[in-house]
Coordinates of C-alpha atoms in Angstrom, one line a residue:
X1388 CA 0.0 0.0 0.0
X1389 CA 1.3 3.5 -0.8
X1390 CA 2.7 5.2 2.3
X1391 CA 3.3 8.9 3.0
X1392 CA 6.1 9.6 0.5
X1393 CA 4.3 7.9 -2.3
X1394 CA 1.0 9.8 -1.6
X1395 CA 2.9 13.1 -1.2
X1396 CA 4.5 12.5 -4.7
X1397 CA 1.0 12.2 -6.1
X1398 CA -0.2 15.3 -4.2
X1399 CA 2.5 17.3 -5.8
X1400 CA 1.6 16.1 -9.2
X1401 CA -2.1 17.0 -8.6
X1402 CA -1.0 20.5 -7.4
X1403 CA 0.9 21.0 -10.6
X1404 CA -1.4 19.5 -13.2
X1405 CA -4.9 19.7 -11.7
X1406 CA -5.3 22.4 -9.1
X1407 CA -7.0 25.5 -10.5
X1408 CA -8.8 23.7 -13.3
X1409 CA -12.6 23.5 -13.7
X1410 CA -14.3 20.2 -14.1
X1411 CA -16.4 19.9 -17.3
X1412 CA -17.7 16.3 -16.9
X1413 CA -17.3 13.3 -14.7
X1414 CA -17.6 9.7 -15.8
X1415 CA -18.0 7.0 -13.2
X1416 CA -17.2 3.7 -14.8
X1417 CA -17.4 1.5 -11.7
X1418 CA -19.7 2.4 -8.8
X1419 CA -17.4 0.8 -6.2
X1420 CA -14.8 3.5 -6.9
X1421 CA -17.2 6.1 -5.3
X1422 CA -18.8 3.9 -2.7
X1423 CA -17.7 6.3 0.0
X1424 CA -19.9 8.9 -1.6
X1425 CA -23.2 7.9 0.1
X1426 CA -25.5 9.7 -2.4
X1427 CA -24.2 7.6 -5.3
X1428 CA -22.4 8.0 -8.6
X1429 CA -24.8 10.5 -10.2
X1430 CA -24.6 12.9 -7.2
X1431 CA -20.9 12.5 -7.1
X1432 CA -20.6 13.7 -10.7
X1433 CA -23.1 16.5 -10.1
X1434 CA -21.2 17.8 -7.1
X1435 CA -18.0 18.2 -9.2
X1436 CA -19.4 19.3 -12.6
X1437 CA -18.6 23.0 -13.1
X1438 CA -16.5 23.2 -10.0
X1439 CA -13.0 24.5 -9.7
X1440 CA -10.5 22.2 -8.0
X1441 CA -8.5 24.0 -5.3
X1442 CA -5.1 23.2 -3.7
X1443 CA -4.1 19.6 -3.4
X1444 CA -3.6 18.6 0.2
X1445 CA -2.8 15.5 2.2
X1446 CA -3.3 14.0 5.6
X1447 CA -1.3 10.8 6.1
X1448 CA -2.3 8.6 3.1
X1449 CA -5.4 10.6 2.2
X1450 CA -5.6 13.3 -0.5
X1451 CA -8.1 16.0 -1.1
X1452 CA -8.7 19.0 -3.4
X1453 CA -10.9 21.7 -2.0
X1454 CA -14.0 22.9 -4.0
X1455 CA -13.8 26.6 -3.4
X1456 CA -17.0 28.3 -2.3
X1457 CA -18.8 25.0 -1.4
X1458 CA -17.3 24.0 2.0
X1459 CA -16.5 20.6 0.6
X1460 CA -13.7 18.7 -1.1
X1461 CA -12.9 15.9 -3.5
X1462 CA -11.4 13.3 -1.2
X1463 CA -9.3 10.4 -2.5
X1464 CA -7.6 7.3 -1.0
X1465 CA -5.4 5.1 -3.2
X1466 CA -6.0 1.9 -1.2
X1467 CA -3.8 -1.0 -2.3
X1468 CA -3.5 -0.3 -6.0
X1469 CA -5.2 3.1 -6.8
X1470 CA -3.6 5.5 -9.2
X1471 CA -4.5 9.1 -10.0
X1472 CA -3.1 9.7 -13.5
X1473 CA -3.1 12.9 -15.6
X1474 CA -3.4 11.6 -19.2
X1475 CA -3.8 13.1 -22.6
X1476 CA -7.5 13.2 -23.6
X1477 CA -7.0 10.9 -26.5
X1478 CA -4.9 8.2 -24.7
X1479 CA -6.3 4.7 -24.6
X1480 CA -8.3 3.8 -21.5
X1481 CA -6.4 1.8 -18.8
X1482 CA -7.8 -1.7 -18.2
X1483 CA -8.9 -0.8 -14.6
X1484 CA -10.1 2.8 -15.3
X1485 CA -12.8 3.6 -12.7
X1486 CA -13.4 7.4 -12.8
X1487 CA -12.6 10.1 -15.4
X1488 CA -12.7 13.8 -14.9
X1489 CA -12.5 16.1 -18.0
X1490 CA -11.8 19.8 -17.7
X1491 CA -13.2 22.9 -19.3
X1492 CA -9.9 24.3 -20.4
X1493 CA -7.8 23.5 -23.5
X1494 CA -4.8 21.9 -21.8
X1495 CA -5.7 18.6 -23.4
X1496 CA -5.4 16.4 -20.4
X1497 CA -7.8 14.7 -18.0
X1498 CA -7.6 13.1 -14.6
X1499 CA -8.2 9.4 -14.3
X1500 CA -8.6 7.2 -11.2
X1501 CA -7.4 3.7 -12.0
X1502 CA -7.7 0.9 -9.4
X1503 CA -7.1 -2.8 -10.1
X1504 CA -8.4 -4.0 -6.7
X1505 CA -11.0 -1.3 -6.1
X1506 CA -9.9 -0.9 -2.5
X1507 CA -9.4 2.8 -3.0
X1508 CA -12.0 5.4 -3.9
X1509 CA -13.2 9.0 -4.3
X1510 CA -15.9 11.0 -2.6
X1511 CA -17.1 14.6 -2.2
X1512 CA -17.2 15.4 1.4
X1513 CA -17.9 18.4 3.7
X1514 CA -14.9 20.0 5.3
X1515 CA -14.3 19.9 9.1
X1516 CA -14.9 23.5 10.2
X1517 CA -12.7 23.0 13.3
X1518 CA -9.7 21.9 11.2
X1519 CA -7.3 24.7 10.2
X1520 CA -6.6 22.8 7.0
X1521 CA -10.3 22.3 6.3
X1522 CA -9.7 18.5 6.0
X1523 CA -12.8 16.4 5.1
X1524 CA -14.9 15.3 8.1
X1525 CA -14.0 11.6 7.8
X1526 CA -10.3 12.4 8.5
X1527 CA -11.0 13.8 12.0
X1528 CA -9.5 10.6 13.6
X1529 CA -6.4 10.7 11.4
X1530 CA -3.3 12.1 13.2
X1531 CA -0.9 14.5 11.5
X1532 CA 2.2 13.0 10.0
X1533 CA 5.9 13.6 10.8
X1534 CA 6.4 15.8 7.7
X1535 CA 3.4 18.0 8.6
X1536 CA 4.6 21.5 10.0
X1537 CA 1.8 21.2 12.6
X1538 CA 3.0 17.8 13.9
X1539 CA 3.4 17.9 17.7
X1540 CA 6.6 16.0 18.5
X1541 CA 6.2 16.3 22.3
X1542 CA 2.6 15.1 22.3
X1543 CA 3.5 12.1 20.0
X1544 CA 6.5 11.1 22.1
X1545 CA 4.4 11.2 25.3
X1546 CA 1.6 9.2 23.7
X1547 CA 4.0 6.7 22.3
X1548 CA 5.6 6.0 25.6
X1549 CA 2.3 5.3 27.2
X1550 CA 1.5 2.5 24.8
X1551 CA 2.0 -1.1 26.1
X1552 CA 1.8 -2.5 22.6
X1553 CA 4.8 -3.4 20.4
X1554 CA 6.4 -0.3 19.0
X1555 CA 5.7 -1.2 15.3
X1556 CA 2.0 -1.6 16.1
X1557 CA 2.1 1.9 17.6
X1558 CA 3.8 3.3 14.5
X1559 CA 1.1 1.9 12.3
X1560 CA -1.7 3.4 14.4
X1561 CA -3.0 6.2 12.2
X1562 CA -4.7 7.9 15.2
X1563 CA -1.3 8.3 16.8
X1564 CA 0.9 9.1 13.8
X1565 CA -0.2 9.0 10.1
X1566 CA 1.5 8.1 6.9
X1567 CA 3.8 5.4 8.3
X1568 CA 3.2 1.9 6.8
X1569 CA 4.9 -1.4 6.9
X1570 CA 7.9 -0.4 4.7
X1571 CA 8.9 2.8 6.5
X1572 CA 8.1 1.3 10.0
X1573 CA 10.7 -1.4 9.3
X1574 CA 13.2 1.1 8.0
X1575 CA 12.8 3.4 11.0
X1576 CA 13.1 0.6 13.4
X1577 CA 16.2 -0.7 11.7
X1578 CA 17.8 2.7 11.9
X1579 CA 16.9 3.0 15.6
X1580 CA 18.1 -0.5 16.4
X1581 CA 14.7 -1.4 17.9
X1582 CA 12.9 -4.8 17.6
X1583 CA 9.4 -4.4 16.2
X1584 CA 7.8 -6.2 19.3
X1585 CA 9.6 -4.0 21.8
X1586 CA 6.9 -2.6 24.1
X1587 CA 6.5 1.1 23.4
X1588 CA 6.2 2.0 27.0
X1589 CA 9.8 0.6 27.7
X1590 CA 11.3 3.2 25.4
X1591 CA 13.5 5.8 26.9
X1592 CA 12.8 9.4 25.8
X1593 CA 16.1 9.4 23.7
X1594 CA 15.1 6.1 22.1
X1595 CA 11.6 7.4 21.2
X1596 CA 13.1 10.7 19.8
X1597 CA 15.6 8.6 17.7
X1598 CA 12.7 6.6 16.4
X1599 CA 10.7 9.6 15.4
X1600 CA 13.7 11.2 13.8
X1601 CA 14.4 8.0 11.9
X1602 CA 10.9 7.8 10.6
X1603 CA 11.0 11.4 9.5
X1604 CA 14.4 11.0 7.9
X1605 CA 13.6 7.8 5.9
X1606 CA 10.4 9.2 4.6
X1607 CA 12.1 12.5 3.5
X1608 CA 14.7 10.5 1.7
X1609 CA 12.1 8.4 0.0
X1610 CA 10.2 11.5 -1.0
X1611 CA 13.3 12.9 -2.6
X1612 CA 13.6 9.7 -4.7
X1613 CA 9.9 9.6 -5.8
X1614 CA 8.8 7.0 -3.3
X1615 CA 9.1 3.2 -3.3
X1616 CA 7.9 1.2 -6.3
X1617 CA 8.1 -2.6 -6.3
X1618 CA 5.8 -3.1 -9.4
X1619 CA 3.7 -1.1 -11.8
X1620 CA 0.9 -0.4 -9.4
X1621 CA 2.5 2.6 -7.6
X1622 CA 3.3 5.5 -10.0
X1623 CA 3.0 9.2 -9.8
X1624 CA 0.4 11.2 -11.9
X1625 CA 2.6 10.9 -15.0
X1626 CA 2.9 7.1 -14.7
X1627 CA 6.5 7.2 -13.4
X1628 CA 7.8 4.8 -10.7
X1629 CA 9.8 5.8 -7.7
X1630 CA 13.2 4.2 -7.0
X1631 CA 13.7 4.4 -3.2
X1632 CA 13.4 0.6 -3.1
X1633 CA 17.1 0.5 -4.1
X1634 CA 18.0 2.3 -0.9
X1635 CA 16.0 0.1 1.6
X1636 CA 18.0 -1.2 4.6
X1637 CA 15.4 -3.6 6.0
X1638 CA 12.2 -4.2 4.1
X1639 CA 12.4 -7.0 1.6
X1640 CA 16.0 -8.0 2.4
X1641 CA 15.5 -11.4 4.0
X1642 CA 18.7 -13.4 3.9
X1643 CA 20.8 -10.4 2.7
X1644 CA 23.6 -9.1 5.0
X1645 CA 22.6 -6.3 7.4
X1646 CA 24.0 -3.0 6.0
X1647 CA 25.3 -2.3 9.5
X1648 CA 26.8 -5.5 11.0
X1649 CA 26.6 -8.1 8.1
X1650 CA 24.3 -10.5 9.9
X1651 CA 21.7 -12.1 7.6
X1652 CA 18.4 -10.2 7.8
X1653 CA 15.3 -12.0 8.9
X1654 CA 11.6 -11.9 8.0
X1655 CA 8.9 -12.7 10.5
X1656 CA 5.2 -13.0 10.0
X1657 CA 3.4 -10.2 11.8
X1658 CA -0.3 -9.2 11.8
X1659 CA -0.9 -10.7 8.4
X1660 CA 2.2 -8.9 7.1
X1661 CA 5.9 -9.3 7.3
X1662 CA 8.5 -7.6 9.5
X1663 CA 12.1 -7.4 8.4
X1664 CA 14.9 -6.9 11.0
X1665 CA 18.4 -7.7 11.9
X1666 CA 18.5 -10.3 14.7
X1667 CA 21.8 -8.9 16.1
X1668 CA 21.2 -5.1 15.8
X1669 CA 17.5 -5.3 16.8
X1670 CA 17.3 -7.7 19.7
X1671 CA 14.1 -8.0 21.7
X1672 CA 14.8 -7.2 25.4
X1673 CA 14.2 -10.2 27.7
X1674 CA 12.4 -8.2 30.3
X1675 CA 10.2 -5.1 30.3

């Protein structure tokens, strides 16, 4: 699933190629793609038709474009395989094209939502009046992410050190910190020399600060390289893949030597996923 750097790359593409344009028509080719829009596909299209798309914004893994003057936004989530692509109007339709937005200008491009597994989706949703970013109402439970200027380091560190769960589980809790997924959690834990099952409430303040700094650093580095792409499912709005996968120290490196100590990396089943770690550098403490 795309994580914060991958979604931020898409946000930047939308800001460049879509923000400020007026929607001329909307075509919903698969109703599941707008299932989060309770009023249905026809209302979804009607809410967007003739509307200008404002600035592209992000909260964790969610994207939205404000609809100026309406108090609402176009909200999107990529799910496992969703893609928001800016394509020439005459380009052949993708096999899994779900929604198409055409614009009233003469730029010659359109916005397409493509989703093979249809876990992602789009919706028009009212903004939260109490949120300074005017985020959609459904994002009220989503915490800010480490790259957000309003992220509260002190509050996060205090909340993290109150958790009795394993530290990786805490990192993936989107109500505590958003945008961190399986890949970057493993990378941050490797950099911090922490075992994924280490109880979060056993972390010292310096260890917790190192973990937050590691998460912030690895996601910033990934963002600079266009995100992490393992296959053709994750691309930016121009269909280009990121290449941070070449720089990973932990994720996907089972059996390869640890880049720090040379010990073969291990993979362990964890919450229907995998955790990659160095058994020497990231030992689980025997006692709490």
